[in-house]
C-alpha cells in the first residue's frame, strides 16, 4: 500500500524532506510505501525543475489543488511560517494527513487554530506532526532515553545554544527569514524553537516561565529582487529588519530545573552550532551537533580517580535508528534526521497512532517563543547597572 505525498515548497527544507521521502523505504521496513506524487510551487518553471531534481512525479502551482488529488494522502508543508496555518488547517479539514515544518506557526493564535484542526482531524483518523528534526538525531534520542532511565538523576540545569553567523555581513539581503510578516520572528523562532523543543524532549519536562532579552544588531538591509524599490527606511533598495538577530533567555522547568538558552545568527564563525548540556544530580549529558554521532556522558557514581565525561559513539545497532544504516562507527548526517522523522510518521499513520511531536507540542513551543518575545519587549526583569566613575 502507498502513501501519496504532496509537498509544498522546495527550498532548503523541501530538499531535505525530499531526500527523506526518497530514502525512508529503502533503509527502513515501512508498512506504507511513500509515493512522491506532487511538488507544489508558485513558479511553474522553477517548480518543474525542482520536481525533476528532487524526484517528484507531478507539479502544481496552487497548494489547494493538492487537497482534491486522489493521489495525495499527506501534505508536507515546507514553506515559510506565514503559510503554515492556512495550508495545514485546510489540508486537515480536507482529510489529508499533515507534516508541517517548524516552527508550527508565526503566532500562538495560528498555532491554536492548527491544534484545533488537528484534533478535529484526529477524530477521523487523520494525523499530523510538526517537524522538529533534531529529536531524531540518534544521540539526542539516546540522551532522552538515558534521562528517562534516571541515569543522570534529577535534572538541575539545562544549557542550550544554537549559534549561526550567516547574516553577520550587514549587506546580506532582507530575505524572508528576516521579515516578521513571513517568519514570525528571527533567530528566536527559526533556531530558538529547535533548542526549546530539544530541551523539553530530552528532559521530558516543560518550561513554565522565561525571562528574556533580544537584539537586532543590523536594522537595515538591502531588499531582494523586485522589491528593491524605495524601502520603509527611505533608502533606495533597503528595508527595515523587524525581527531579532539574537534571543537569550532564562527559564524554569516544571520539576525545578533552571535553564539558559541562546539563539543567535551573529556568533561569527559558528555555522550551525547546536549544543545541549543537561546537568543532573547523578550525572550530565552533552550533545554537540558538530559531533552529532557522539554523546558525552558523565556518570556521577564513577570512581573519582577515573571519572570524567565519557564519549559515547552513538553508532551501535542498539542505538535509536542506527541499525537501519551502517555498521558501527560509520556515522550519520543532518539529512538522516529527516528520514527518521518520515519513518516514524509513516509507521504511526499505518498503526493509527498519533505522531510526535504533535501540533500540541508545536503549540507549547510557540507559547515559549511568545513568552520570550513578550518578556524581551517589556524588559520586566531588567535591572540597569549604574556606571562607577
Ligand atoms: C536556519 O538557517 C536553518 O535553516 C533553520 O531554519 C533549520 O531549521 C535548521 O535545521 C538549520 O538552519
Short mmCIF file of C-alpha atoms and ligand atoms in Angstrom, two decimals:
data_model
loop_
_atom_site.label_atom_id
_atom_site.label_comp_id
_atom_site.label_asym_id
_atom_site.label_seq_id
_atom_site.Cartn_x
_atom_site.Cartn_y
_atom_site.Cartn_z
CA UNK A 1 0.00 0.00 0.00
CA UNK A 2 1.30 3.50 -0.78
CA UNK A 3 1.16 6.85 0.98
CA UNK A 4 0.77 9.60 -1.60
CA UNK A 5 2.66 12.74 -0.62
CA UNK A 6 2.24 16.29 -1.87
CA UNK A 7 4.96 18.71 -0.79
CA UNK A 8 4.50 22.48 -0.71
CA UNK A 9 7.76 24.42 -1.03
CA UNK A 10 11.06 23.18 -2.42
CA UNK A 11 13.89 25.23 -0.93
CA UNK A 12 16.20 24.03 1.89
CA UNK A 13 13.54 22.13 3.83
CA UNK A 14 11.89 20.90 0.65
CA UNK A 15 15.19 19.40 -0.43
CA UNK A 16 15.74 17.82 3.00
CA UNK A 17 12.22 16.37 3.09
CA UNK A 18 12.52 15.08 -0.49
CA UNK A 19 15.69 13.20 0.46
CA UNK A 20 13.76 11.70 3.38
CA UNK A 21 10.81 10.58 1.24
CA UNK A 22 13.26 9.09 -1.31
CA UNK A 23 15.30 7.09 1.22
CA UNK A 24 12.94 6.12 4.06
CA UNK A 25 11.58 3.00 2.36
CA UNK A 26 14.99 1.93 1.12
CA UNK A 27 16.62 1.69 4.54
CA UNK A 28 13.68 1.02 6.86
CA UNK A 29 10.89 -1.54 6.59
CA UNK A 30 7.81 0.62 6.15
CA UNK A 31 4.16 -0.51 6.26
CA UNK A 32 3.32 2.12 3.64
CA UNK A 33 5.46 2.95 0.60
CA UNK A 34 5.88 6.73 0.24
CA UNK A 35 4.86 7.88 -3.24
CA UNK A 36 6.36 11.26 -4.14
CA UNK A 37 3.30 12.29 -6.12
CA UNK A 38 3.46 16.06 -6.46
CA UNK A 39 5.57 19.08 -5.65
CA UNK A 40 3.83 22.44 -5.34
CA UNK A 41 5.45 25.80 -6.07
CA UNK A 42 4.07 29.10 -7.36
CA UNK A 43 6.57 29.40 -10.22
CA UNK A 44 5.71 26.61 -12.69
CA UNK A 45 9.11 26.60 -14.39
CA UNK A 46 11.13 26.58 -11.16
CA UNK A 47 8.82 24.05 -9.53
CA UNK A 48 9.05 21.74 -12.53
CA UNK A 49 12.85 21.88 -12.43
CA UNK A 50 12.80 21.23 -8.68
CA UNK A 51 10.40 18.28 -9.09
CA UNK A 52 12.74 16.77 -11.67
CA UNK A 53 15.79 17.26 -9.46
CA UNK A 54 14.20 16.18 -6.16
CA UNK A 55 12.22 13.21 -7.53
CA UNK A 56 8.56 14.31 -7.58
CA UNK A 57 6.25 12.92 -10.30
CA UNK A 58 3.98 15.90 -10.90
CA UNK A 59 3.77 19.65 -10.26
CA UNK A 60 1.07 22.00 -9.06
CA UNK A 61 1.30 25.79 -8.71
CA UNK A 62 -1.59 26.13 -6.23
CA UNK A 63 -1.39 24.20 -2.95
CA UNK A 64 -5.19 23.98 -2.85
CA UNK A 65 -5.01 21.56 -5.79
CA UNK A 66 -3.28 19.03 -3.51
CA UNK A 67 -6.39 18.87 -1.33
CA UNK A 68 -8.55 17.37 -4.09
CA UNK A 69 -5.99 14.98 -5.62
CA UNK A 70 -6.74 11.31 -5.03
CA UNK A 71 -3.01 10.52 -5.21
CA UNK A 72 -2.26 12.73 -2.18
CA UNK A 73 -2.97 11.37 1.31
CA UNK A 74 -0.41 13.56 3.11
CA UNK A 75 0.53 17.22 2.65
CA UNK A 76 4.11 18.05 3.61
CA UNK A 77 4.45 21.78 4.38
CA UNK A 78 7.94 23.14 3.69
CA UNK A 79 7.07 26.79 3.26
CA UNK A 80 7.85 29.92 5.33
CA UNK A 81 5.85 30.16 8.55
CA UNK A 82 3.29 32.68 7.27
CA UNK A 83 1.54 29.94 5.25
CA UNK A 84 1.71 27.03 7.73
CA UNK A 85 -1.65 27.65 9.40
CA UNK A 86 -3.68 28.26 6.24
CA UNK A 87 -2.33 25.21 4.45
CA UNK A 88 -2.37 22.85 7.44
CA UNK A 89 -5.92 23.71 8.54
CA UNK A 90 -7.28 23.36 5.00
CA UNK A 91 -5.41 20.09 4.40
CA UNK A 92 -6.56 18.54 7.69
CA UNK A 93 -10.14 19.65 7.11
CA UNK A 94 -9.89 18.06 3.64
CA UNK A 95 -8.89 14.76 5.27
CA UNK A 96 -5.19 14.86 4.41
CA UNK A 97 -2.50 13.97 6.96
CA UNK A 98 -0.04 16.84 7.54
CA UNK A 99 3.68 17.10 8.22
CA UNK A 100 4.49 20.75 8.94
CA UNK A 101 7.97 22.26 9.27
CA UNK A 102 8.96 24.14 12.39
CA UNK A 103 8.11 26.44 13.97
CA UNK A 104 4.49 25.33 13.83
CA UNK A 105 3.22 28.84 13.14
CA UNK A 106 4.07 32.54 13.34
CA UNK A 107 1.81 33.19 16.34
CA UNK A 108 0.09 31.46 19.24
CA UNK A 109 -3.31 32.18 17.69
CA UNK A 110 -2.33 30.47 14.45
CA UNK A 111 -0.87 27.55 16.40
CA UNK A 112 -4.07 27.18 18.40
CA UNK A 113 -6.12 27.07 15.19
CA UNK A 114 -3.80 24.36 13.86
CA UNK A 115 -4.18 22.32 17.06
CA UNK A 116 -7.96 22.63 16.82
CA UNK A 117 -7.88 21.43 13.21
CA UNK A 118 -5.54 18.58 14.20
CA UNK A 119 -7.95 17.48 16.93
CA UNK A 120 -10.93 17.63 14.55
CA UNK A 121 -8.99 15.59 12.00
CA UNK A 122 -7.70 13.08 14.58
CA UNK A 123 -11.28 12.13 15.36
CA UNK A 124 -11.49 11.00 11.72
CA UNK A 125 -8.16 9.16 11.78
CA UNK A 126 -6.31 11.98 10.04
CA UNK A 127 -2.99 12.71 11.73
CA UNK A 128 -0.34 15.42 11.95
CA UNK A 129 3.24 16.03 13.03
CA UNK A 130 5.45 19.11 13.41
CA UNK A 131 8.98 18.61 12.06
CA UNK A 132 11.47 19.20 14.88
CA UNK A 133 14.03 17.02 13.15
CA UNK A 134 16.80 17.24 15.76
CA UNK A 135 14.73 14.95 18.03
CA UNK A 136 15.65 12.25 15.54
CA UNK A 137 19.41 12.58 15.84
CA UNK A 138 20.31 9.20 17.37
CA UNK A 139 22.44 10.87 20.06
CA UNK A 140 19.55 13.17 21.06
CA UNK A 141 17.12 10.26 21.20
CA UNK A 142 19.69 8.35 23.31
CA UNK A 143 20.03 11.34 25.64
CA UNK A 144 16.28 11.29 26.22
CA UNK A 145 16.42 7.55 26.87
CA UNK A 146 19.19 7.97 29.47
CA UNK A 147 17.35 10.79 31.26
CA UNK A 148 14.18 8.67 31.29
CA UNK A 149 16.17 5.78 32.80
CA UNK A 150 17.34 8.09 35.60
CA UNK A 151 20.99 7.79 34.57
CA UNK A 152 21.69 11.45 35.46
CA UNK A 153 19.22 11.67 38.36
CA UNK A 154 17.15 14.79 38.94
CA UNK A 155 17.72 17.42 36.26
CA UNK A 156 19.08 20.64 37.75
CA UNK A 157 20.45 22.60 34.75
CA UNK A 158 19.67 22.82 31.05
CA UNK A 159 22.07 24.87 28.93
CA UNK A 160 21.18 25.18 25.24
CA UNK A 161 22.77 27.22 22.49
CA UNK A 162 22.13 27.38 18.78
CA UNK A 163 24.70 29.62 17.06
CA UNK A 164 24.89 30.66 13.42
CA UNK A 165 26.61 33.54 11.59
CA UNK A 166 25.06 33.68 8.14
CA UNK A 167 23.85 37.29 8.41
CA UNK A 168 26.84 38.93 10.12
CA UNK A 169 27.50 40.79 6.84
CA UNK A 170 25.28 43.90 7.02
CA UNK A 171 24.89 43.72 3.24
CA UNK A 172 23.22 40.29 3.44
CA UNK A 173 19.79 40.96 1.95
CA UNK A 174 16.44 41.12 3.69
CA UNK A 175 15.38 37.54 2.92
CA UNK A 176 12.12 36.09 4.19
CA UNK A 177 13.74 34.72 7.40
CA UNK A 178 14.43 38.35 8.34
CA UNK A 179 10.86 39.56 7.82
CA UNK A 180 8.40 39.28 10.72
CA UNK A 181 5.46 39.05 8.32
CA UNK A 182 6.95 35.93 6.69
CA UNK A 183 8.90 34.24 9.52
CA UNK A 184 7.11 35.47 12.65
CA UNK A 185 10.42 36.23 14.37
CA UNK A 186 14.14 35.97 13.67
CA UNK A 187 16.64 33.66 15.35
CA UNK A 188 14.10 33.04 18.12
CA UNK A 189 11.56 31.16 16.03
CA UNK A 190 13.93 29.76 13.43
CA UNK A 191 16.61 28.20 15.64
CA UNK A 192 15.44 29.06 19.16
CA UNK A 193 12.41 26.84 18.52
CA UNK A 194 14.74 23.88 17.96
CA UNK A 195 16.55 24.22 21.29
CA UNK A 196 13.33 24.80 23.18
CA UNK A 197 11.84 21.64 21.70
CA UNK A 198 15.06 19.65 22.17
CA UNK A 199 15.42 20.71 25.82
CA UNK A 200 11.84 19.71 26.58
CA UNK A 201 12.16 16.46 24.60
CA UNK A 202 15.41 15.33 26.29
CA UNK A 203 14.33 16.26 29.83
CA UNK A 204 10.71 15.13 29.38
CA UNK A 205 9.77 18.34 31.18
CA UNK A 206 8.15 21.63 30.15
CA UNK A 207 9.21 25.23 30.63
CA UNK A 208 6.89 27.16 32.98
CA UNK A 209 8.34 30.63 32.53
CA UNK A 210 11.14 32.69 30.97
CA UNK A 211 12.95 35.98 31.26
CA UNK A 212 14.47 37.23 28.04
CA UNK A 213 16.32 39.77 26.00
CA UNK A 214 16.57 40.06 22.25
CA UNK A 215 18.75 42.21 19.99
CA UNK A 216 18.73 43.27 16.37
CA UNK A 217 22.30 44.27 15.52
CA UNK A 218 21.73 45.27 11.89
CA UNK A 219 18.49 47.21 11.50
CA UNK A 220 18.50 47.88 7.73
CA UNK A 221 19.41 45.58 4.90
CA UNK A 222 19.31 45.58 1.08
CA UNK A 223 15.97 44.46 -0.32
CA UNK A 224 15.97 41.41 -2.60
CA UNK A 225 14.73 41.04 -6.17
CA UNK A 226 11.75 43.00 -7.43
CA UNK A 227 11.12 44.52 -4.02
CA UNK A 228 14.26 46.66 -4.23
CA UNK A 229 12.30 49.87 -4.67
CA UNK A 230 12.13 52.62 -2.05
CA UNK A 231 12.13 50.99 1.38
CA UNK A 232 10.34 51.89 4.60
CA UNK A 233 13.52 53.47 5.84
CA UNK A 234 13.58 55.75 2.79
CA UNK A 235 16.85 54.48 1.42
CA UNK A 236 16.65 53.23 -2.14
CA UNK A 237 16.59 49.42 -2.12
CA UNK A 238 16.91 48.97 1.64
CA UNK A 239 14.40 47.70 4.18
CA UNK A 240 13.99 47.68 7.92
CA UNK A 241 14.79 44.48 9.81
CA UNK A 242 11.82 43.83 12.10
CA UNK A 243 12.96 40.57 13.70
CA UNK A 244 15.52 39.58 16.33
CA UNK A 245 19.07 38.70 15.33
CA UNK A 246 19.66 37.12 18.73
CA UNK A 247 17.49 35.89 21.60
CA UNK A 248 18.82 34.98 25.04
CA UNK A 249 16.56 33.73 27.79
CA UNK A 250 16.48 32.07 31.16
CA UNK A 251 13.83 29.54 32.06
CA UNK A 252 12.41 27.30 34.74
CA UNK A 253 11.13 23.76 34.14
CA UNK A 254 8.10 22.37 35.93
CA UNK A 255 10.19 19.96 38.01
CA UNK A 256 12.58 22.65 39.24
CA UNK A 257 15.42 22.67 36.74
CA UNK A 258 16.77 26.08 35.70
CA UNK A 259 17.82 26.79 32.12
CA UNK A 260 19.65 29.16 29.82
CA UNK A 261 19.04 29.43 26.08
CA UNK A 262 20.87 31.38 23.39
CA UNK A 263 19.84 31.55 19.74
CA UNK A 264 21.80 33.88 17.50
CA UNK A 265 22.73 34.49 13.88
CA UNK A 266 25.69 36.68 14.91
CA UNK A 267 28.06 34.15 16.50
CA UNK A 268 30.79 34.87 13.98
CA UNK A 269 32.47 31.63 12.98
CA UNK A 270 29.70 29.38 14.25
CA UNK A 271 27.84 27.89 11.26
CA UNK A 272 25.18 25.61 12.72
CA UNK A 273 26.44 25.07 16.25
CA UNK A 274 23.70 23.50 18.29
CA UNK A 275 24.72 22.32 21.78
CA UNK A 276 22.68 20.98 24.70
CA UNK A 277 24.05 20.24 28.17
CA UNK A 278 21.89 18.71 30.89
CA UNK A 279 23.28 18.53 34.43
CA UNK A 280 21.59 16.19 36.88
CA UNK A 281 22.05 15.16 40.50
CA UNK A 282 23.78 11.95 39.37
CA UNK A 283 25.45 12.92 36.12
CA UNK A 284 25.44 15.02 32.98
CA UNK A 285 24.85 14.69 29.26
CA UNK A 286 26.22 16.88 26.47
CA UNK A 287 25.13 16.84 22.81
CA UNK A 288 27.06 18.90 20.24
CA UNK A 289 25.66 18.87 16.68
CA UNK A 290 29.17 19.43 15.30
CA UNK A 291 29.91 15.92 16.65
CA UNK A 292 26.41 14.64 16.02
CA UNK A 293 27.33 10.94 16.19
CA UNK A 294 28.56 11.32 19.76
CA UNK A 295 27.03 11.89 23.18
CA UNK A 296 29.12 12.92 26.19
CA UNK A 297 28.06 11.30 29.45
CA UNK A 298 29.37 11.97 32.95
CA UNK A 299 28.40 9.29 35.46
CA UNK A 300 28.43 10.78 38.93
CA UNK A 301 28.90 7.37 40.54
CA UNK A 302 32.14 6.60 38.71
CA UNK A 303 35.34 6.13 40.71
CA UNK A 304 36.61 9.69 41.28
CA UNK A 305 40.11 8.60 40.24
CA UNK A 306 38.89 7.73 36.78
CA UNK A 307 35.68 9.77 36.49
CA UNK A 308 35.20 12.04 33.50
CA UNK A 309 32.94 12.76 30.56
CA UNK A 310 32.69 9.59 28.51
CA UNK A 311 32.40 9.98 24.71
CA UNK A 312 29.71 7.57 23.59
CA UNK A 313 29.92 6.82 19.87
CA UNK A 314 26.21 6.58 19.01
CA UNK A 315 26.56 4.14 16.13
CA UNK A 316 25.60 0.81 17.68
CA UNK A 317 22.57 -1.08 16.32
CA UNK A 318 21.05 -0.80 19.81
CA UNK A 319 21.02 2.99 19.47
CA UNK A 320 17.91 4.71 18.04
CA UNK A 321 17.58 4.47 14.22
CA UNK A 322 21.24 3.49 13.66
CA UNK A 323 20.72 -0.20 12.91
CA UNK A 324 18.97 0.56 9.60
CA UNK A 325 22.02 2.28 8.16
CA UNK A 326 25.69 1.35 8.50
CA UNK A 327 27.90 -0.84 10.70
CA UNK A 328 29.17 0.65 13.99
CA UNK A 329 31.50 3.62 13.67
CA UNK A 330 30.38 4.91 10.27
CA UNK A 331 28.06 7.67 11.42
CA UNK A 332 25.07 9.60 10.08
CA UNK A 333 24.42 13.19 8.98
CA UNK A 334 21.92 16.03 9.17
CA UNK A 335 19.85 14.59 6.34
CA UNK A 336 19.26 11.30 8.17
CA UNK A 337 17.23 13.09 10.84
CA UNK A 338 14.59 13.92 8.24
CA UNK A 339 14.48 10.32 7.08
CA UNK A 340 13.95 9.18 10.68
CA UNK A 341 11.15 11.74 11.01
CA UNK A 342 9.39 10.35 7.94
CA UNK A 343 9.91 6.73 9.09
CA UNK A 344 8.27 7.41 12.45
CA UNK A 345 5.46 9.35 10.77
CA UNK A 346 4.69 6.59 8.24
CA UNK A 347 4.74 3.92 10.94
CA UNK A 348 2.34 5.96 13.08
CA UNK A 349 -0.02 6.52 10.16
CA UNK A 350 -0.11 2.80 9.40
CA UNK A 351 -0.60 1.90 13.07
CA UNK A 352 -3.26 4.57 13.65
CA UNK A 353 -1.19 6.15 16.42
CA UNK A 354 -0.50 9.85 16.93
CA UNK A 355 2.86 11.05 15.57
CA UNK A 356 5.15 13.11 17.81
CA UNK A 357 5.90 15.92 18.06
CA UNK A 358 2.23 16.72 17.71
CA UNK A 359 0.76 20.07 16.78
CA UNK A 360 0.04 20.45 20.52
CA UNK A 361 3.78 20.03 21.15
CA UNK A 362 4.32 22.68 18.48
CA UNK A 363 1.86 24.99 20.24
CA UNK A 364 3.71 24.50 23.50
CA UNK A 365 6.94 25.66 21.83
CA UNK A 366 5.05 28.58 20.27
CA UNK A 367 3.88 29.60 23.77
CA UNK A 368 7.51 29.63 24.93
CA UNK A 369 8.56 31.73 21.94
CA UNK A 370 5.70 34.13 22.60
CA UNK A 371 6.65 34.45 26.27
CA UNK A 372 10.26 35.15 25.29
CA UNK A 373 9.18 37.87 22.87
CA UNK A 374 6.87 39.48 25.44
CA UNK A 375 9.49 39.35 28.17
CA UNK A 376 12.08 40.90 25.87
CA UNK A 377 9.66 43.63 24.78
CA UNK A 378 8.75 44.87 28.23
CA UNK A 379 12.11 44.16 29.87
CA UNK A 380 10.20 43.38 33.06
CA UNK A 381 13.07 41.74 34.86
CA UNK A 382 15.82 44.08 33.62
CA UNK A 383 17.81 45.94 36.32
CA UNK A 384 20.13 48.55 34.92
CA UNK A 385 23.61 48.87 36.49
CA UNK A 386 24.96 52.31 37.28
CA UNK A 387 28.42 53.15 35.95
CA UNK A 388 31.04 53.82 38.61
CA UNK A 389 33.04 56.96 37.60
C1 LIG B 1 18.25 28.43 9.58
O1 LIG B 1 19.18 28.87 8.67
C2 LIG B 1 18.07 26.93 9.43
O2 LIG B 1 17.92 26.60 8.08
C3 LIG B 1 16.81 26.50 10.16
O3 LIG B 1 15.67 27.07 9.54
C4 LIG B 1 16.71 24.99 10.16
O4 LIG B 1 15.56 24.58 10.90
C5 LIG B 1 17.97 24.42 10.80
O5 LIG B 1 17.92 22.99 10.81
C6 LIG B 1 19.20 24.87 10.02
O6 LIG B 1 19.23 26.31 9.97
#
